[in-house]
CSV table of C-alpha atoms in Angstrom, one decimal:
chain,number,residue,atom,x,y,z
Y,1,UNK,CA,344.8,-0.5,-118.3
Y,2,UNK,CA,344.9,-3.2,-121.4
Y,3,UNK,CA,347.6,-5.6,-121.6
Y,4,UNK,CA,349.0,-6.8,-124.5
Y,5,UNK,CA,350.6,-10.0,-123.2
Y,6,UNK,CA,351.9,-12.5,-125.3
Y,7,UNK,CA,350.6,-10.1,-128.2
Y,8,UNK,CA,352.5,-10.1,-131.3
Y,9,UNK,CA,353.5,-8.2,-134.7
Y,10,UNK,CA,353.5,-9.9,-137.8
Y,11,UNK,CA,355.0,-8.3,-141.0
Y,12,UNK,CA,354.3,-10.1,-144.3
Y,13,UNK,CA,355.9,-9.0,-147.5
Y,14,UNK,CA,352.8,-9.9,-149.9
Y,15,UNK,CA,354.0,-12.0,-153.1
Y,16,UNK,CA,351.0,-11.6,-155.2
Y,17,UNK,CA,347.7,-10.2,-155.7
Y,18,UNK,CA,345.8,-12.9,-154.1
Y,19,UNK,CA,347.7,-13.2,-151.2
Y,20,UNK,CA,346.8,-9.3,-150.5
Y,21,UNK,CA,343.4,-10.3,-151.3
Y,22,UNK,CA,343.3,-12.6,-148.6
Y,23,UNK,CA,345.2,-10.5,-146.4
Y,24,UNK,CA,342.1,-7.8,-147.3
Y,25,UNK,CA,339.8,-10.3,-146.2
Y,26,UNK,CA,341.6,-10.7,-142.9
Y,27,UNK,CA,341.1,-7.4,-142.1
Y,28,UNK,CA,337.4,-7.4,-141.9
Y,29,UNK,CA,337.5,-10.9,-139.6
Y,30,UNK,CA,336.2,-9.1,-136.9
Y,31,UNK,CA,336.7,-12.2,-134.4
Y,32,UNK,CA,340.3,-12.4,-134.6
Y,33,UNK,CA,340.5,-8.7,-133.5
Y,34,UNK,CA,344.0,-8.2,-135.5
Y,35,UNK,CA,345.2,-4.6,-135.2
Y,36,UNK,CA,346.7,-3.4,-138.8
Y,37,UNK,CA,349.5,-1.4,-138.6
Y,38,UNK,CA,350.2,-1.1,-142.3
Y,39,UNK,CA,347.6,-2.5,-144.2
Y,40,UNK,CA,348.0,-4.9,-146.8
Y,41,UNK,CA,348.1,-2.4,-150.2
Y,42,UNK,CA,350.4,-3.6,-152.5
Y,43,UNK,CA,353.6,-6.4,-153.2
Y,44,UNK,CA,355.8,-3.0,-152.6
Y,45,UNK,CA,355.0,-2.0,-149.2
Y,46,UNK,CA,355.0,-4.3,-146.2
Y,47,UNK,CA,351.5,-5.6,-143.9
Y,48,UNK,CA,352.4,-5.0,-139.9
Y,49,UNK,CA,349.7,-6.8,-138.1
Y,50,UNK,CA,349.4,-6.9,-134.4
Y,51,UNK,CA,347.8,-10.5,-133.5
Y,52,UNK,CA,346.5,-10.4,-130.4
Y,53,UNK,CA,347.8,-14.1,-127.9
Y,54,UNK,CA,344.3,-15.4,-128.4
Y,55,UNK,CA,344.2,-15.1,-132.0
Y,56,UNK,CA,348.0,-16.1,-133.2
Y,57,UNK,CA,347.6,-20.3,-133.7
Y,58,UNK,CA,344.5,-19.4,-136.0
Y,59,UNK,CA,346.2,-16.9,-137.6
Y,60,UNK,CA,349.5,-18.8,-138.5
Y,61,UNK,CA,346.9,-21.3,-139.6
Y,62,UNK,CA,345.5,-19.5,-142.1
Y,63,UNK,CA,349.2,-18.0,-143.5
Y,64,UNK,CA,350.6,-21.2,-143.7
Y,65,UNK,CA,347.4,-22.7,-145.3
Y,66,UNK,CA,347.6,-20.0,-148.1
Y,67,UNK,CA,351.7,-19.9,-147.8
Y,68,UNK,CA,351.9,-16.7,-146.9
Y,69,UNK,CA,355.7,-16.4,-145.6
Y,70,UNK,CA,356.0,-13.7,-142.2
Y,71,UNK,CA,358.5,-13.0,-139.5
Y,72,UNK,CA,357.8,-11.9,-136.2
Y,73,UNK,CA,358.4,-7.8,-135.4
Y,74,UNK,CA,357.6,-8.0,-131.6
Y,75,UNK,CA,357.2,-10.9,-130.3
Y,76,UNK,CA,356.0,-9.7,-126.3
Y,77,UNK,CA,354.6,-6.7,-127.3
Y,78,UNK,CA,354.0,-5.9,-123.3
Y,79,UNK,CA,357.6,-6.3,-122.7
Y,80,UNK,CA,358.0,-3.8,-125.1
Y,81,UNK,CA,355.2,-1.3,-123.6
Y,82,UNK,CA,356.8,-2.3,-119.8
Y,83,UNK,CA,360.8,-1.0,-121.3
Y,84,UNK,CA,358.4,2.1,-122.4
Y,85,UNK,CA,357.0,2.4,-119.2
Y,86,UNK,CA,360.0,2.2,-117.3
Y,87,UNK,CA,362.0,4.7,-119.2
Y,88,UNK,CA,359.2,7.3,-119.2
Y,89,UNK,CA,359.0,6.7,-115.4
Y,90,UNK,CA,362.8,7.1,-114.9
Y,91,UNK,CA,362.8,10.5,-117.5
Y,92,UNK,CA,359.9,11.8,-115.2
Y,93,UNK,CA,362.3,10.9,-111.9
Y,94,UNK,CA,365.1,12.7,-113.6
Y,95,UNK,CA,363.4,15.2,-114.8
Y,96,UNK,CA,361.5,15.9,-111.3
Y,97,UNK,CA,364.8,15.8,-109.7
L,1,UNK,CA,362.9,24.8,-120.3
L,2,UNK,CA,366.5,23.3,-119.8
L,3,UNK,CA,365.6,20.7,-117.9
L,4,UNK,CA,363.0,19.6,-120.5
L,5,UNK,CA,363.7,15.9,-121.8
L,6,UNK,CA,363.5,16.2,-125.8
L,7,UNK,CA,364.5,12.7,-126.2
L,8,UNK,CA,361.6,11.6,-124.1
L,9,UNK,CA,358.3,10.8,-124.7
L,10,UNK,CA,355.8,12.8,-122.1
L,11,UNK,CA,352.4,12.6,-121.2
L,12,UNK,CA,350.4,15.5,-122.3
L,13,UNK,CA,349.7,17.4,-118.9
L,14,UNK,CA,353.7,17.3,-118.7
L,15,UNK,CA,353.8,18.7,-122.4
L,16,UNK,CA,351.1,21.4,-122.1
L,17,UNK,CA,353.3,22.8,-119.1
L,18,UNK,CA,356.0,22.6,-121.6
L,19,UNK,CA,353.9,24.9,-123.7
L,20,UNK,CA,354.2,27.3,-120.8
L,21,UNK,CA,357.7,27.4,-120.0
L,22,UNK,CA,358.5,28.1,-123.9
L,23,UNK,CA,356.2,30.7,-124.6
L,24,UNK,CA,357.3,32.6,-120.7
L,25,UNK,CA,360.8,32.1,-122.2
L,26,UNK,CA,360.0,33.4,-125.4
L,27,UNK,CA,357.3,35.6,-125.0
L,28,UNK,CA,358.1,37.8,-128.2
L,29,UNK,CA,358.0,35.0,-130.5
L,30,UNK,CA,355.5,32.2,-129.0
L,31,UNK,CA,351.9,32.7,-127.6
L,32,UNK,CA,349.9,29.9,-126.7
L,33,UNK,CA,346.2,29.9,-127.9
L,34,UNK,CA,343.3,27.8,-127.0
L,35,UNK,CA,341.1,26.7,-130.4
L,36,UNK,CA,338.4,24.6,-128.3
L,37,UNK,CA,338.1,22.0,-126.1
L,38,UNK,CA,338.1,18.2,-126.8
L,39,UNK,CA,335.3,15.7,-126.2
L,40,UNK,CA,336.4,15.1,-122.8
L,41,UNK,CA,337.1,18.9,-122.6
L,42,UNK,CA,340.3,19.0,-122.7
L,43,UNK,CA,341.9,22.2,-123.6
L,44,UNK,CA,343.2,22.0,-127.5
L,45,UNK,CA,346.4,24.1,-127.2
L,46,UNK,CA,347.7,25.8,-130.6
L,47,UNK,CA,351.3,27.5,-130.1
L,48,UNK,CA,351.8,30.9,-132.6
L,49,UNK,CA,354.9,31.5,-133.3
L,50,UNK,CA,354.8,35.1,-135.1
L,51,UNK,CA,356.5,38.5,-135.0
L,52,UNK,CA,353.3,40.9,-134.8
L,53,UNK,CA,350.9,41.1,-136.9
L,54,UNK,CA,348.3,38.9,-138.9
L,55,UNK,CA,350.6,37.3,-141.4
L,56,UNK,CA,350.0,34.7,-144.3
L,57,UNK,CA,350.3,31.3,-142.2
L,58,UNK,CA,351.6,27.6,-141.8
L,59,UNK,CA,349.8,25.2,-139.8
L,60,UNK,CA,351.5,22.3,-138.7
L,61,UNK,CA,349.2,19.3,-136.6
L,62,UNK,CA,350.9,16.6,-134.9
L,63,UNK,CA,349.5,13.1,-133.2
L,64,UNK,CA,346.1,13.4,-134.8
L,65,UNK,CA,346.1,9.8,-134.7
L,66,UNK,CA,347.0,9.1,-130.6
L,67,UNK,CA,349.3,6.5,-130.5
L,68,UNK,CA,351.5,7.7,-133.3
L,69,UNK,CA,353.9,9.3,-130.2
L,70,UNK,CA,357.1,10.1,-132.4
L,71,UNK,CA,354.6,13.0,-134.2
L,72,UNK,CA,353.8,14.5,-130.8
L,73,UNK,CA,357.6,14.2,-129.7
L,74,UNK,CA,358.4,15.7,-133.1
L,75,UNK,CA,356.0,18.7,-132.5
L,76,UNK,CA,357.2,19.5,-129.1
L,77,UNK,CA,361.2,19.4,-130.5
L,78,UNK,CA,360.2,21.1,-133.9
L,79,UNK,CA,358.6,23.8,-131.5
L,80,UNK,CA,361.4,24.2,-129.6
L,81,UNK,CA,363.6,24.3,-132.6
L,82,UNK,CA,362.1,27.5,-133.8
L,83,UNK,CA,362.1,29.2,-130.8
L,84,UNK,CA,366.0,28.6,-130.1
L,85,UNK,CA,366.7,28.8,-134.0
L,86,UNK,CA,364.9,32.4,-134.2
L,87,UNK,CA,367.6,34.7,-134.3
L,88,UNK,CA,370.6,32.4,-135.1
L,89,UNK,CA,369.5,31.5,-138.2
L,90,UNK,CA,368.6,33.9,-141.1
L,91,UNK,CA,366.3,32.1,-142.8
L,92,UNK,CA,364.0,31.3,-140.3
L,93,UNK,CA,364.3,35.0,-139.4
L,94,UNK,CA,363.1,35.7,-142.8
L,95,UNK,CA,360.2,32.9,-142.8
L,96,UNK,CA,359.0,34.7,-139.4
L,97,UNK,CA,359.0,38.0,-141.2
L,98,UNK,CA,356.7,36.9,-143.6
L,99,UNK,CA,354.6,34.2,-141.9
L,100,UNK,CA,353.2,33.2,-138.8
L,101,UNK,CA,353.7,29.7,-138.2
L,102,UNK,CA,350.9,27.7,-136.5
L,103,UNK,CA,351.5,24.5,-134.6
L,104,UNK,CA,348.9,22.4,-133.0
L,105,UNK,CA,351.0,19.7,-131.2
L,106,UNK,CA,348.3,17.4,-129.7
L,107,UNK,CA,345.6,17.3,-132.3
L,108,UNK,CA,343.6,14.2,-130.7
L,109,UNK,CA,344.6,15.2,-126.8
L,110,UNK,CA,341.9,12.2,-125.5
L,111,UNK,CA,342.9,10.2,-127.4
L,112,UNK,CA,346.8,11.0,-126.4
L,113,UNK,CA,345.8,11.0,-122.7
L,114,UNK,CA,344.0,7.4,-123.5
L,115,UNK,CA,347.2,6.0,-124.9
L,116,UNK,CA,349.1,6.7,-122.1
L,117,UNK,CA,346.3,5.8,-119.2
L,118,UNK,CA,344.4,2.4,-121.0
L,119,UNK,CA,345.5,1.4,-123.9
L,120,UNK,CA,348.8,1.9,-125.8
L,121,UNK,CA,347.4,1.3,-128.9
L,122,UNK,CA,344.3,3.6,-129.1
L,123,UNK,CA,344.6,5.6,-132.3
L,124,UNK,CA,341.3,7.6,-132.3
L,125,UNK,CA,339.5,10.1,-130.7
L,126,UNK,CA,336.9,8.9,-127.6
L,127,UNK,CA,333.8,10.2,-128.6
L,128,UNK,CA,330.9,7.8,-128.1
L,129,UNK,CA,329.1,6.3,-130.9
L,130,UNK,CA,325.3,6.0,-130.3
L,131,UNK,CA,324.1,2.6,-130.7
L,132,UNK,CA,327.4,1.3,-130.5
L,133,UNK,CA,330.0,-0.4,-127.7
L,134,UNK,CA,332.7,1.2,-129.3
L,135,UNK,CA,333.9,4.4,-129.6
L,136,UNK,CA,335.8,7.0,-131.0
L,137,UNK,CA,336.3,7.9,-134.9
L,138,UNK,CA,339.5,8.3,-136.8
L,139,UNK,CA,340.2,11.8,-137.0
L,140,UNK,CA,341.9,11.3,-140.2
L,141,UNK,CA,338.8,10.4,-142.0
L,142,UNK,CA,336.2,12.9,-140.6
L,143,UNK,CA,337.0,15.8,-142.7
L,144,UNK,CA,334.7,17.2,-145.3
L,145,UNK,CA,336.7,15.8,-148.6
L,146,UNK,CA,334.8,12.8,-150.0
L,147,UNK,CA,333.1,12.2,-146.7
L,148,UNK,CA,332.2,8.5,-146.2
L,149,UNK,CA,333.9,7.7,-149.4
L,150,UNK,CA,336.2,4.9,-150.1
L,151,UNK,CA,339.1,4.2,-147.5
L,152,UNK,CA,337.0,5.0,-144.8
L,153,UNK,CA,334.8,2.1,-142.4
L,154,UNK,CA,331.4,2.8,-141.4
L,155,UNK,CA,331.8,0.6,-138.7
L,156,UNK,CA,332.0,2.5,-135.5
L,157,UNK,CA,334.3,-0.7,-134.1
L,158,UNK,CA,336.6,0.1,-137.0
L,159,UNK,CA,340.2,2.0,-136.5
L,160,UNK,CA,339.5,4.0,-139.5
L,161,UNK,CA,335.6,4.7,-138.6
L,162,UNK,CA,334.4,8.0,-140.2
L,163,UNK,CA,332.3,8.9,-138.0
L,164,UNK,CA,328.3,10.0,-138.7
L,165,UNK,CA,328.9,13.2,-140.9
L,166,UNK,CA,331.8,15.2,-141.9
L,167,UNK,CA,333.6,17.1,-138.8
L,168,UNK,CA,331.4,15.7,-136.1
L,169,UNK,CA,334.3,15.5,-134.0
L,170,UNK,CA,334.7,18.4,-132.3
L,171,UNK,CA,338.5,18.1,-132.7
L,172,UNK,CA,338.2,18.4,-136.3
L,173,UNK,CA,335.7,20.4,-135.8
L,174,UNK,CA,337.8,23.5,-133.9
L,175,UNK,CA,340.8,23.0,-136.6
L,176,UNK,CA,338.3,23.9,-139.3
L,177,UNK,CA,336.6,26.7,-137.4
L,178,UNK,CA,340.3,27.8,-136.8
L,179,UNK,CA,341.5,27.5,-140.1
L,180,UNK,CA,338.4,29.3,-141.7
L,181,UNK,CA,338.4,32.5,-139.4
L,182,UNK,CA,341.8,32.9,-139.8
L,183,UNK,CA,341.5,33.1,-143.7
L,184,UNK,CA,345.0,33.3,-144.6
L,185,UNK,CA,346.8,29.5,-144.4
L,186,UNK,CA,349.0,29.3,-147.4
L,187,UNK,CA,350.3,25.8,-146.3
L,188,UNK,CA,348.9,22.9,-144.2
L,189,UNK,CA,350.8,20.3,-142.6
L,190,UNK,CA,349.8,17.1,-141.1
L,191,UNK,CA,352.8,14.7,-138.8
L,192,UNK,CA,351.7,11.0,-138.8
L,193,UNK,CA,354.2,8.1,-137.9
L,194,UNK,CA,355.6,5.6,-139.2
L,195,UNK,CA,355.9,4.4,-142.8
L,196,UNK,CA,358.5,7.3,-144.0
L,197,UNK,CA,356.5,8.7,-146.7
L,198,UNK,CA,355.8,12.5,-147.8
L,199,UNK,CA,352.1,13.0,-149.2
L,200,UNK,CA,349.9,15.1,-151.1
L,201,UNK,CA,346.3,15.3,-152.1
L,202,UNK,CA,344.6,13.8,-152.8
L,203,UNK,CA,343.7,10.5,-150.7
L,204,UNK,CA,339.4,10.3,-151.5
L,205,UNK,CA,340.5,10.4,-155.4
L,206,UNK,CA,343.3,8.8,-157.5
L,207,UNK,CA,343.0,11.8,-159.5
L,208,UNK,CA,345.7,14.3,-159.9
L,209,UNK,CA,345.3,17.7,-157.7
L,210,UNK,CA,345.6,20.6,-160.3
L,211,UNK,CA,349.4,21.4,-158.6
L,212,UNK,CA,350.6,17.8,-158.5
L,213,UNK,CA,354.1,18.1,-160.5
L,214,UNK,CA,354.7,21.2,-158.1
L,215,UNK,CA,354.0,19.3,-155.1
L,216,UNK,CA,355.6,16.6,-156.2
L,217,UNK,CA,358.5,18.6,-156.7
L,218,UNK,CA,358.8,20.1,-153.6
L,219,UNK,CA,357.8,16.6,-151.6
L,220,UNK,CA,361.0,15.3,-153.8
L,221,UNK,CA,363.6,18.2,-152.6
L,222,UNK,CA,362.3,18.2,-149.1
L,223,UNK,CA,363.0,14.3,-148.7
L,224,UNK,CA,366.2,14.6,-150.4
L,225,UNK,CA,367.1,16.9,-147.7
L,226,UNK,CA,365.2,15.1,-144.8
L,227,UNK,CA,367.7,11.7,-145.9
L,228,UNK,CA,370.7,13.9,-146.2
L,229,UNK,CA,371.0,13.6,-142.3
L,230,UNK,CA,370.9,10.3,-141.4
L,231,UNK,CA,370.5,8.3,-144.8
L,232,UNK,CA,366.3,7.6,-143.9
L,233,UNK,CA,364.1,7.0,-147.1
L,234,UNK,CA,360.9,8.2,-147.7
L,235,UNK,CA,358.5,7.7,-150.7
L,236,UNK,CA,356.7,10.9,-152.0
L,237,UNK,CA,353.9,11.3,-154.1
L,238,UNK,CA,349.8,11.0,-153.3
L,239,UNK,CA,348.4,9.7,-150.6
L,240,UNK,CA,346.2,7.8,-153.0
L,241,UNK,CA,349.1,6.7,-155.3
L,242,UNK,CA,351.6,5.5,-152.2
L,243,UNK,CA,349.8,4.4,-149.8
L,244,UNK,CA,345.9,3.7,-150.3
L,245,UNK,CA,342.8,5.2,-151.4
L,246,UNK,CA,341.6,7.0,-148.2
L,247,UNK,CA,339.0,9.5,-147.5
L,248,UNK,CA,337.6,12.2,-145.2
L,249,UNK,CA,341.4,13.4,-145.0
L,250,UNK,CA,342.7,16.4,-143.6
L,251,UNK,CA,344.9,17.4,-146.4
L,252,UNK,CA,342.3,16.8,-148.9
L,253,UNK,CA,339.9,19.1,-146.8
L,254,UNK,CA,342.8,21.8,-146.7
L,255,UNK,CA,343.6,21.6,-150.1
L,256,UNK,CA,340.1,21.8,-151.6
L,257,UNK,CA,339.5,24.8,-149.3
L,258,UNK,CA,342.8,26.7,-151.3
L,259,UNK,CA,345.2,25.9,-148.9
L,260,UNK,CA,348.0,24.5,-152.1
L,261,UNK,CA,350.6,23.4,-149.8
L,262,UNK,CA,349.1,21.0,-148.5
L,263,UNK,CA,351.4,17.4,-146.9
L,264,UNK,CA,351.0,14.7,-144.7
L,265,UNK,CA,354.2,13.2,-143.3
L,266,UNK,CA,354.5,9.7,-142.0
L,267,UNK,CA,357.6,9.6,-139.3
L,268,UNK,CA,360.2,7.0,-139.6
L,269,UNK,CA,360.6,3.8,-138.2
L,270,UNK,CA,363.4,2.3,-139.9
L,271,UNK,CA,363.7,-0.4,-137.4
L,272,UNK,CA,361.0,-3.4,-136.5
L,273,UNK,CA,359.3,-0.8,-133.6
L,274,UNK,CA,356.4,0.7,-135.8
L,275,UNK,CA,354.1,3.0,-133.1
L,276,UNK,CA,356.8,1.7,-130.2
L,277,UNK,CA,359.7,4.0,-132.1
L,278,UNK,CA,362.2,3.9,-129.0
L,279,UNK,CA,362.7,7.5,-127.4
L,280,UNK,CA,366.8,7.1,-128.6
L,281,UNK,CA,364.9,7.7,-132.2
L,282,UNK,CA,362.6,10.9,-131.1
L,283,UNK,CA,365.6,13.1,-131.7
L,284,UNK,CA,367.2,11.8,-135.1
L,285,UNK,CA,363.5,11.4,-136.3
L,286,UNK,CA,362.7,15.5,-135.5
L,287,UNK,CA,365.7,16.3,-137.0
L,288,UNK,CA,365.6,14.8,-139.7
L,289,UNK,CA,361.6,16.1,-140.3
L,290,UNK,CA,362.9,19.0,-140.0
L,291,UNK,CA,365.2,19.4,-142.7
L,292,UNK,CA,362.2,18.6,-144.9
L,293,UNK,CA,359.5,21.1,-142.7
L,294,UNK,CA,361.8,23.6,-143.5
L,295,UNK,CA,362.4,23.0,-147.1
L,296,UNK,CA,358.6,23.1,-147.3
L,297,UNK,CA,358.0,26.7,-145.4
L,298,UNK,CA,360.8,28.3,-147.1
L,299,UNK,CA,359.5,26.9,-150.2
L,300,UNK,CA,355.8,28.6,-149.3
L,301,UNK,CA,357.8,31.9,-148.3
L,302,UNK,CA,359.1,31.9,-151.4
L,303,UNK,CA,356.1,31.5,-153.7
L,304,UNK,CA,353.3,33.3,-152.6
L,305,UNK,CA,349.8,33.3,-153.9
């Protein structure tokens, strides 16, 4: 099963054209293996990226190069699957029960 | 059935049993019909929901894209709804004398099965791509409506990878076999999760669709409805126009084959959870999507063509 430790999710609010330009660009940096949740469209709707561990100090690198402002969503996003987990494994208990 | 966990999510052998217990429960309203098998041959399970006879018809698809789980969770409440909601409510009685209503609660069931056994975040279906390491192609871009157009990767690596020709996924593949025998769809509705929006055609063109103020009109009241309940926002318009230019869509495909009621729905996640929605939200989310499904079908009812 993948893990996602240490994983995170971005969201940027894009202030201007360029910056969804480069966000554009991101997307096709194959390497850093970021996982778009929203992708970056327009100024009016938000970018959700999920940054894999290995790929976050490059990617704050290249946002704060570029000042591109962003606030953490998830910051564990495993903790988050393992609280999924575990209440789908207690439902099923119940449930069986 | 009572025991069933609504506020849950499940994994899919868990919901297909569902599937059994509602239509043995309500065997006069609900049968359960296999449209095909998946890649991995899984059984693709469609639930009917009709009084007799071969009406004029609604489809609804949920969790087309896998790891979208508030759709699937919303499909298996909605269908419940319906069943318990036939015969207390009048205007459900009144869509069900008119329509049969067609619900196809895990559209993608590999790549559902996939999200709960290896990877959480796996959003399309599992099929492998010749000459390629990765696999699978979105679902969402494989349909025959500006094929391979803008919006869509050619890469088979990519998330939104179209795949190498129009329905060569065989899950697309048995909703459009399904959809064409049948004949008769007067409305086509497609549950995605999570950035609250209600769309129309079309998503390979910026153009307007010949019925856009009507569907615009309709997506309006049915989100005015769907935030009456708990104060959610949604955006409406095209899927072009609100979101991005997108092709090989579903609702395109639907719509350019006559189908005018054509909408894609993206769930809600008005917190910071995006595809991890908490199971606390499943149930505000489906009733809320409800309000606005229903909107829609009594809408379609009431303006045949």
């Amino acid at each position: 099963e993948r893990l996602f430790i240490g994983d995170q999710v971005i969201r940027i609010n894009a202030e201007s054209e360029e910056q969804i330009k480069l966000l554009q660009a991101l997307e096709t940096r194959e390497e850093l293996e970021l996982d778009f949740w929203l992708s970056p469209v327009s100024m009016e709707l938000p970018v959700d990226i999920r940054v894999p561990s290995s790929s976050l100090s490059s990617v704050s690198e290249i946002l704060n190069a570029n000042n591109i402002a962003y606030s953490v969503l998830i910051n564990d996003l495993q903790e988050r699957l393992d609280e999924e987990k575990f209440e789908m494994m207690e439902n099923h208990i119940k449930e069986r029960s | 059935g009572s025991s069933f966990n609504f506020g849950a999510y499940h994994r899919l052998e868990t919901i297909y049993s569902w599937m059994d217990t509602l239509v043995s429960e309500y065997s006069t309203l609900v049968t359960k019909l296999e449209i095909g098998r998946s890649y991995e041959n899984r059984p693709m399970y469609v639930l009917k929901f009709s009084k007799g006879g071969n009406k004029p018809a609604i489809w609804i698809d949920t969790g087309i894209h896998s790891r979208e789980w508030v759709s699937q969770a919303t499909g298996v409440w909605t269908a419940n709804k319906i069943a318990t909601d036939y015969g207390r409510d009048a205007s459900l009685a009144s869509l069900l004398d008119n329509m049969d209503i067609y619900m196809l609660i895990l559209a993608n069931p590999d790549g559902y099965d996939y999200t709960h056994n290896n990877n959480r975040m796996w959003r399309k279906t599992r099929s492998e791509n010749p000459g390629s390491m990765c696999r699978g192609v979105d679902p969402n871009r494989n349909w025959d409506a500006g094929f391979g157009g803008p919006g869509a990767s050619s890469n088979p690596c990519s998330d939104s990878y179209h795949g190498p020709s129009a329905h060569s996924e065989i899950e697309v593949k048995n909703v459009v076999n399904f959809i064409k025998n049948h004949g008769n769809f007067k409305s086509f509705i497609s549950v995605h999760a999570y950035s609250q929006l209600l769309m129309y055609p079309y998503g390979y063109s910026c153009k307007n669709a010949a019925h856009q103020a009507e569907l615009d009109a309709i997506g309006t009241a049915a989100v005015k409805k769907l935030t009456s309940l708990h104060g959610t926002r949604y955006k409406v318009g095209s899927i072009c126009n609100i979101i991005y230019q997108a092709s090989g869509g579903s609702i395109d495909w639907s719509y350019d084959e006559g189908i005018k009621y054509s909408f894609a729905f993206e769930l809600r996640d008005t917190g910071n959870s995006g595809f991890l929605l908490p199971p606390t939200q499943i149930i505000p989310t489906a009733s809320e999507t409800w309000l606005a499904l229903k909107h829609i079908m009594e809408y379609v009812r009431d303006h045949p063509y």
